[in-house]
XYZ file of C-alpha atoms in Angstrom:
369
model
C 125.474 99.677 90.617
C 128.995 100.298 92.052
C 128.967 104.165 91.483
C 132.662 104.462 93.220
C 134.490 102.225 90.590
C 132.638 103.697 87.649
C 135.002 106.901 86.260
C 131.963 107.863 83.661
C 131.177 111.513 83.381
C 127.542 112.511 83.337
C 126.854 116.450 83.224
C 123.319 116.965 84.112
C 120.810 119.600 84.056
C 117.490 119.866 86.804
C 115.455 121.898 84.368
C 112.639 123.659 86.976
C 110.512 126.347 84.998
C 111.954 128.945 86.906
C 115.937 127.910 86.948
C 118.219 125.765 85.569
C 120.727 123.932 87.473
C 124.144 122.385 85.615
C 126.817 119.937 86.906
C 128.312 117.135 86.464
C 129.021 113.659 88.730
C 131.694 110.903 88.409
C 131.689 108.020 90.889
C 128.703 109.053 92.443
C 129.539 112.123 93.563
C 129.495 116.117 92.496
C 132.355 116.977 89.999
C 131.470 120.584 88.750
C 130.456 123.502 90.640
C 126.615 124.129 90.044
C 125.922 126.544 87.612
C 122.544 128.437 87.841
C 120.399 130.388 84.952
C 117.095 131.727 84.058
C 115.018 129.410 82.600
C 113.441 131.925 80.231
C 110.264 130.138 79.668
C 108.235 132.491 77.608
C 110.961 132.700 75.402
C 112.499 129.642 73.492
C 115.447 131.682 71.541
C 116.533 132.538 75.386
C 115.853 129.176 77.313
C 117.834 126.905 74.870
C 120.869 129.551 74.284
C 121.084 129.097 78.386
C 121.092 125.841 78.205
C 123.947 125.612 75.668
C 125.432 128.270 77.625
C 124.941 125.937 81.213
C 126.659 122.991 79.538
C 129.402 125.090 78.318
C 130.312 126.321 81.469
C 129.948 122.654 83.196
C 132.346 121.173 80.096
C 134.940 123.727 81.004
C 135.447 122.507 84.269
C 135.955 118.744 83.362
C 139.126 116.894 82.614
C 138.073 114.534 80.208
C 134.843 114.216 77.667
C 131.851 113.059 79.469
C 129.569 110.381 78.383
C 126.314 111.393 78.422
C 123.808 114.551 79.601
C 120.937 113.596 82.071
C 118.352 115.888 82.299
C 115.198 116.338 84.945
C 111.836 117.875 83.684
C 108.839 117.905 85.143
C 105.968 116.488 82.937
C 104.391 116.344 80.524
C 107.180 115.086 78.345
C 107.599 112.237 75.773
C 110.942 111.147 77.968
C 111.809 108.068 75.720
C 112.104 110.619 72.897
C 113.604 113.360 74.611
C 110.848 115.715 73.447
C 109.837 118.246 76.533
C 105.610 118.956 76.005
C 103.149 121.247 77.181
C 104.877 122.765 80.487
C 103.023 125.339 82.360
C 105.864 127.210 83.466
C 107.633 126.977 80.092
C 105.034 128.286 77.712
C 107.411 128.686 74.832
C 107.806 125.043 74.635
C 104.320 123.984 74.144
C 103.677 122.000 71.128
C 106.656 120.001 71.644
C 110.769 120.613 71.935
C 113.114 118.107 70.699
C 115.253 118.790 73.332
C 117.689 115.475 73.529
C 117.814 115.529 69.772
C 119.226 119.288 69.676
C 121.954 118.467 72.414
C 122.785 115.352 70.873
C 123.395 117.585 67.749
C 124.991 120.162 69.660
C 127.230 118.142 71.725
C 127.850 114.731 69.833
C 126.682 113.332 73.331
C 123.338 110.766 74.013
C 120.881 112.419 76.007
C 118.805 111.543 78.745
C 115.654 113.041 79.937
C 113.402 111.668 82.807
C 110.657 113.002 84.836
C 112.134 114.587 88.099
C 110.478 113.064 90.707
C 110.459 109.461 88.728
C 114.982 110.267 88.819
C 114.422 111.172 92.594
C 112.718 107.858 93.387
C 115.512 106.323 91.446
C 118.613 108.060 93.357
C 116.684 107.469 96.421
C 116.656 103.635 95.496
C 119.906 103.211 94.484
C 121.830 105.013 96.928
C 119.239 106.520 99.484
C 116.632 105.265 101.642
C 116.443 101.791 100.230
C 119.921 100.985 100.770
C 120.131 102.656 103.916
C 116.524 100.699 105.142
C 118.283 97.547 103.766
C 121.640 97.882 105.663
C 119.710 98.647 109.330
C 118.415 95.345 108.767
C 121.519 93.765 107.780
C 123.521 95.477 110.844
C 120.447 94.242 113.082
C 120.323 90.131 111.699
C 117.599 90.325 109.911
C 117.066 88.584 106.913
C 114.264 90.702 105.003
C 115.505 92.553 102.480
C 113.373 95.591 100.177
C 113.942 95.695 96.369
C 111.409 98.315 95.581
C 110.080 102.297 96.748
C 107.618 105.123 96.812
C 109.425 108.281 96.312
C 107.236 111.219 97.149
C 108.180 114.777 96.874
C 106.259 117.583 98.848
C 107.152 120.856 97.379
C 105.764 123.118 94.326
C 103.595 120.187 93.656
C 103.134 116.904 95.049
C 105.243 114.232 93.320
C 105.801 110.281 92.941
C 108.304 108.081 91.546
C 108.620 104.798 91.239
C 111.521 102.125 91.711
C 110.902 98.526 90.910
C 114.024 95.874 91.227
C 116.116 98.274 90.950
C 114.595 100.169 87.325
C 112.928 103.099 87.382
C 109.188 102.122 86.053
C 107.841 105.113 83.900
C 104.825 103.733 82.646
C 103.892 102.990 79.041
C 103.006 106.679 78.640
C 105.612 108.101 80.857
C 102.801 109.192 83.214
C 103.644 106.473 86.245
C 103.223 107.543 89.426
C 100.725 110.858 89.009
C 99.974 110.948 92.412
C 98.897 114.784 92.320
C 95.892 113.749 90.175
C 94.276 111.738 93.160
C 91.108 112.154 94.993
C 91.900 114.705 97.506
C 90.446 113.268 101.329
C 89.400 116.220 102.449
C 88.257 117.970 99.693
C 87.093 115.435 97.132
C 85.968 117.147 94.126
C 89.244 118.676 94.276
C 92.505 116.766 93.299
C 95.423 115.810 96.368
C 97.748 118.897 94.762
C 95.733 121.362 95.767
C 96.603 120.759 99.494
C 99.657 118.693 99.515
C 101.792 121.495 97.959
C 102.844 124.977 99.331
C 100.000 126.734 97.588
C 97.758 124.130 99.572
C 99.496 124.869 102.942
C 99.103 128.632 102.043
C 95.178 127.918 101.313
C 94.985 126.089 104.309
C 96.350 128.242 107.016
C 94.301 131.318 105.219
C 91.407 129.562 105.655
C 92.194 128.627 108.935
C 92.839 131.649 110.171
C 90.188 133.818 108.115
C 92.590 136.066 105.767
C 93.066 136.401 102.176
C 95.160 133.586 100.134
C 97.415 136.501 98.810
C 97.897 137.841 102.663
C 99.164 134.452 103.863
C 102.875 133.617 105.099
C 105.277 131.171 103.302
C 104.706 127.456 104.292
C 108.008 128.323 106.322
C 107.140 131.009 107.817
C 103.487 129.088 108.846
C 105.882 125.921 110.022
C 107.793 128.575 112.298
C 104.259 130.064 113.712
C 102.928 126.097 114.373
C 105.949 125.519 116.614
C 106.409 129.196 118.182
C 109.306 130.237 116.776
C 107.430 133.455 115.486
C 104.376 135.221 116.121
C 101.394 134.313 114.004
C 98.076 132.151 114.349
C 99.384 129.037 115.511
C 96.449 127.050 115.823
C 95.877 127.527 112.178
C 99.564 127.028 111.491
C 98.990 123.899 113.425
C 95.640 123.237 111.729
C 96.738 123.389 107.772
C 99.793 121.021 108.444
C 97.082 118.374 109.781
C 95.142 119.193 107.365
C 98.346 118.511 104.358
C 98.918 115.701 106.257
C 95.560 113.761 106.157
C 95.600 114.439 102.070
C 99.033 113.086 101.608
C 98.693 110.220 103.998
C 95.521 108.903 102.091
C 97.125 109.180 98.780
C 100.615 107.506 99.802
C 98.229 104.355 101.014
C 96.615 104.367 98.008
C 100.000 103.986 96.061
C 101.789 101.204 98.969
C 98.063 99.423 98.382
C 99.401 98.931 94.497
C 102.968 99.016 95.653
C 103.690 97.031 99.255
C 107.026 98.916 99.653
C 108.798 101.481 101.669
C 108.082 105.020 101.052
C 110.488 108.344 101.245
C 109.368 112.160 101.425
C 111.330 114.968 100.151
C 111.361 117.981 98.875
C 110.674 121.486 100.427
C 108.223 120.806 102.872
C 109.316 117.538 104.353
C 111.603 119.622 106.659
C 108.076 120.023 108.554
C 108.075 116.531 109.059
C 108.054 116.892 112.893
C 104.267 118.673 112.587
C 102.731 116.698 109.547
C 104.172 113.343 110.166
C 101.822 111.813 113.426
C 98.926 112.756 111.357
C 99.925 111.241 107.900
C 100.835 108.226 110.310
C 97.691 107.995 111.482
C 95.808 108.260 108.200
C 97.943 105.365 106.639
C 96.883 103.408 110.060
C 93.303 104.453 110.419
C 90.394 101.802 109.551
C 87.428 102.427 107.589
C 84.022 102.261 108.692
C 82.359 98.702 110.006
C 81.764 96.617 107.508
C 78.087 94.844 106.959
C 79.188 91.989 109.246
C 80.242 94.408 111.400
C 84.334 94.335 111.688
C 87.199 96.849 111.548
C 88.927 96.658 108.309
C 91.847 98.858 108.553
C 93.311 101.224 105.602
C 96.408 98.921 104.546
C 97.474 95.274 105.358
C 101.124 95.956 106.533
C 102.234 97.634 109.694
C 103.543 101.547 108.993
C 106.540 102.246 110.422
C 108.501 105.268 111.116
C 112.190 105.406 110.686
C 112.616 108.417 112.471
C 110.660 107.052 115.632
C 112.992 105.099 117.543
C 110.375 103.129 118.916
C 108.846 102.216 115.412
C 112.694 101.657 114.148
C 113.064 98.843 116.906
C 109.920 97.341 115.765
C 110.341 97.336 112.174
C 114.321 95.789 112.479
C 113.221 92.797 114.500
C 113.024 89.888 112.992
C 110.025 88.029 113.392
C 111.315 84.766 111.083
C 110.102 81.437 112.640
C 110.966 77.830 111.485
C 107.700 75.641 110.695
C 107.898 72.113 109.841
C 106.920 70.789 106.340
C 103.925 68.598 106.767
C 105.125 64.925 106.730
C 108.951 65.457 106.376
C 111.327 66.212 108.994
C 112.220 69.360 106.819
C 111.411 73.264 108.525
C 111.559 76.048 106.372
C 111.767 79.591 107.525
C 108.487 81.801 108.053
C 108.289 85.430 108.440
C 104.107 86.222 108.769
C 104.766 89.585 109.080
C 104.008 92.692 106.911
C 105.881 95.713 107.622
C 106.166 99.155 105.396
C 108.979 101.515 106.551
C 108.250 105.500 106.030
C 110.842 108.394 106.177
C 112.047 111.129 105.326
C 114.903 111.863 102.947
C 118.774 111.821 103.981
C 119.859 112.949 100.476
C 117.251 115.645 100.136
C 115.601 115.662 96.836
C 117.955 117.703 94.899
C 120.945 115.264 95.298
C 118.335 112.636 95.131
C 117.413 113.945 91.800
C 121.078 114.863 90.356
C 122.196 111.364 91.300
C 119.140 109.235 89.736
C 120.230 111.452 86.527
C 123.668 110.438 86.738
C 122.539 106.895 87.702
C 120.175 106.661 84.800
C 122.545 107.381 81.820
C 125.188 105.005 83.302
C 122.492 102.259 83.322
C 120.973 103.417 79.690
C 124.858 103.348 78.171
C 125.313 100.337 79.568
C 121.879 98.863 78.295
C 122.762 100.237 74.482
């Protein structure tokens, strides 16, 4: 998708239960100045007058009509239908809103609605990590090329998208990619959320460090007391990172095991990426127990790789291609044997991740119709 030729207005709307965000985009990149309101979730009269009022403002600042709205929601939502479900944070829209339909009415524009961490996989794929994986390789000569992605946001809750050939793959149900719903490692009655979030992080270091839940420091403030940039319990700031990190690195290897592609983290706690990320490494790497004949079998196939390692960069650019001969010709083909899975963090961040897979998706969907 060539984003810079493509004059298309999108105005778009990331819909969290607390705020709601407005712009718009035109050849990939930020048009209108974001406008910010109160969601208004226990009150439906409220929360869709502010959105009316959000694209108001947004179509004010635009030069010519735009072509679609793109909208973010967390789940559960019937997407394809543009109806937004049984939110916990927006409690006056359980039961079901028709929200496309009303804007569509409203603004004589199609409407879009997606999932938001399904649209940050998406922006992420189309002009994110995968591209930016994909040209490292090109720059370097080699020939391997990725098509699909994991897109994992760490944040409020613990989220997954994913991009396949270049769609965004929602699932029959619009429920692909639930990753928060997964066995949690450490605690496994309990499901991954619950400590690959910043209420887990919270939990963690309170544990820890033997206070109350309600007594513990922001997952910031915990990041700054792991690395000593304030004064705090460090060895349980140091402790509930590992801890976040051993969750989310056994869940991520459950989704590559389905997958076999490269994965990027975002959202509000991957900017403590330098504490959590050895030991989510080393949980995708680890083995599991010896098996009845007695080997090693290890957690995935493919070698893990981390982009922001330089040493692990080097490794996963080279190009390991061989030439074998076809038995009983004179003919070689080309063989590459190995089996390599990059991991990193985002460049985007997840919010323009997010705002551009909405702009990106109603562009393709227009197109498609």
């Amino acid at each position: 998708m060539n984003f810079e030729k493509d004059y298309r207005i999108i105005m778009t709307l990331d819909g969290g239960g607390t705020n709601f965000v407005f712009s718009a985009f035109q050849s990939g990149r930020q048009i209108a100045d974001e406008y910010r309101l109160d969601a208004c979730g226990d009150d439906l009269d409220k929360s869709m007058n502010n959105i009316v009022e959000g694209f108001n403002y947004v179509l004010k600042q635009l030069d010519k009509t735009p072509s679609a709205i793109s909208i973010a929601s967390p789940g559960p939502a019937d997407y394809p239908n543009g109806i937004i479900g049984d939110l916990g944070n927006l409690p006056a829209y359980r039961g079901g809103v028709a929200l496309g339909s009303f804007l569509k009415n409203k603004f004589g524009l199609p409407v879009f609605i997606n999932n938001d961490g399904d649209l940050y996989a998406y922006g992420e794929g189309l002009a994110g990590f995968l591209p930016y994986i994909n040209k490292l390789l090109s720059d370097a000569g080699n020939p391997k090329r990725y098509k699909n992605l994991i897109g994992i946001t760490l944040g409020t809750g613990f989220g997954c998208g994913l991009f396949i050939n270049g769609e965004l793959y929602r699932g029959d149900n619009s429920m692909a990619g639930e990753i928060w719903l997964l066995r949690n490692r450490i605690s496994p009655e309990e499901f991954a959320e619950e400590h690959a979030s910043i209420r887990g992080i919270r939990r963690l270091y309170s544990e820890a460090a033997g206070i109350e839940y309600s007594d513990a420091p922001s997952p910031k403030e915990i990041y700054e007391i792991a690395v000593g940039k304030i004064e705090g319990n460090k060895s349980a700031a140091i402790e509930a990172y590992k801890k976040m990190a051993r969750v989310v690195g056994d869940a991520i290897a459950n989704v590559v095991t389905i997958m076999d592609c490269p994965v990027v983290i975002g959202g509000g706690l991957a900017g403590a990426s330098q504490l959590f990320m050895p030991f989510l490494l080393d949980e995708m790497r680890s083995y599991y127990k010896k098996t009845s004949d007695g080997a090693r079998v290890k957690r995935l196939m493919a070698q893990i790789y981390y982009i922001g390692n330089e040493e692990d960069l080097k490794n996963f650019l080279h190009n390991e291609t061989v030439e074998i001969n076809v038995y009983g010709t004179n003919e070689k083909v080309n063989y590459d044997a190995s089996k390599k899975i990059a991991v990193g963090i985002s460049q985007l961040g997840a919010s323009k991740a997010i705002a551009l897979g909405a702009y990106a998706f109603a562009l393709n969907m227009i197109d498609k119709q």
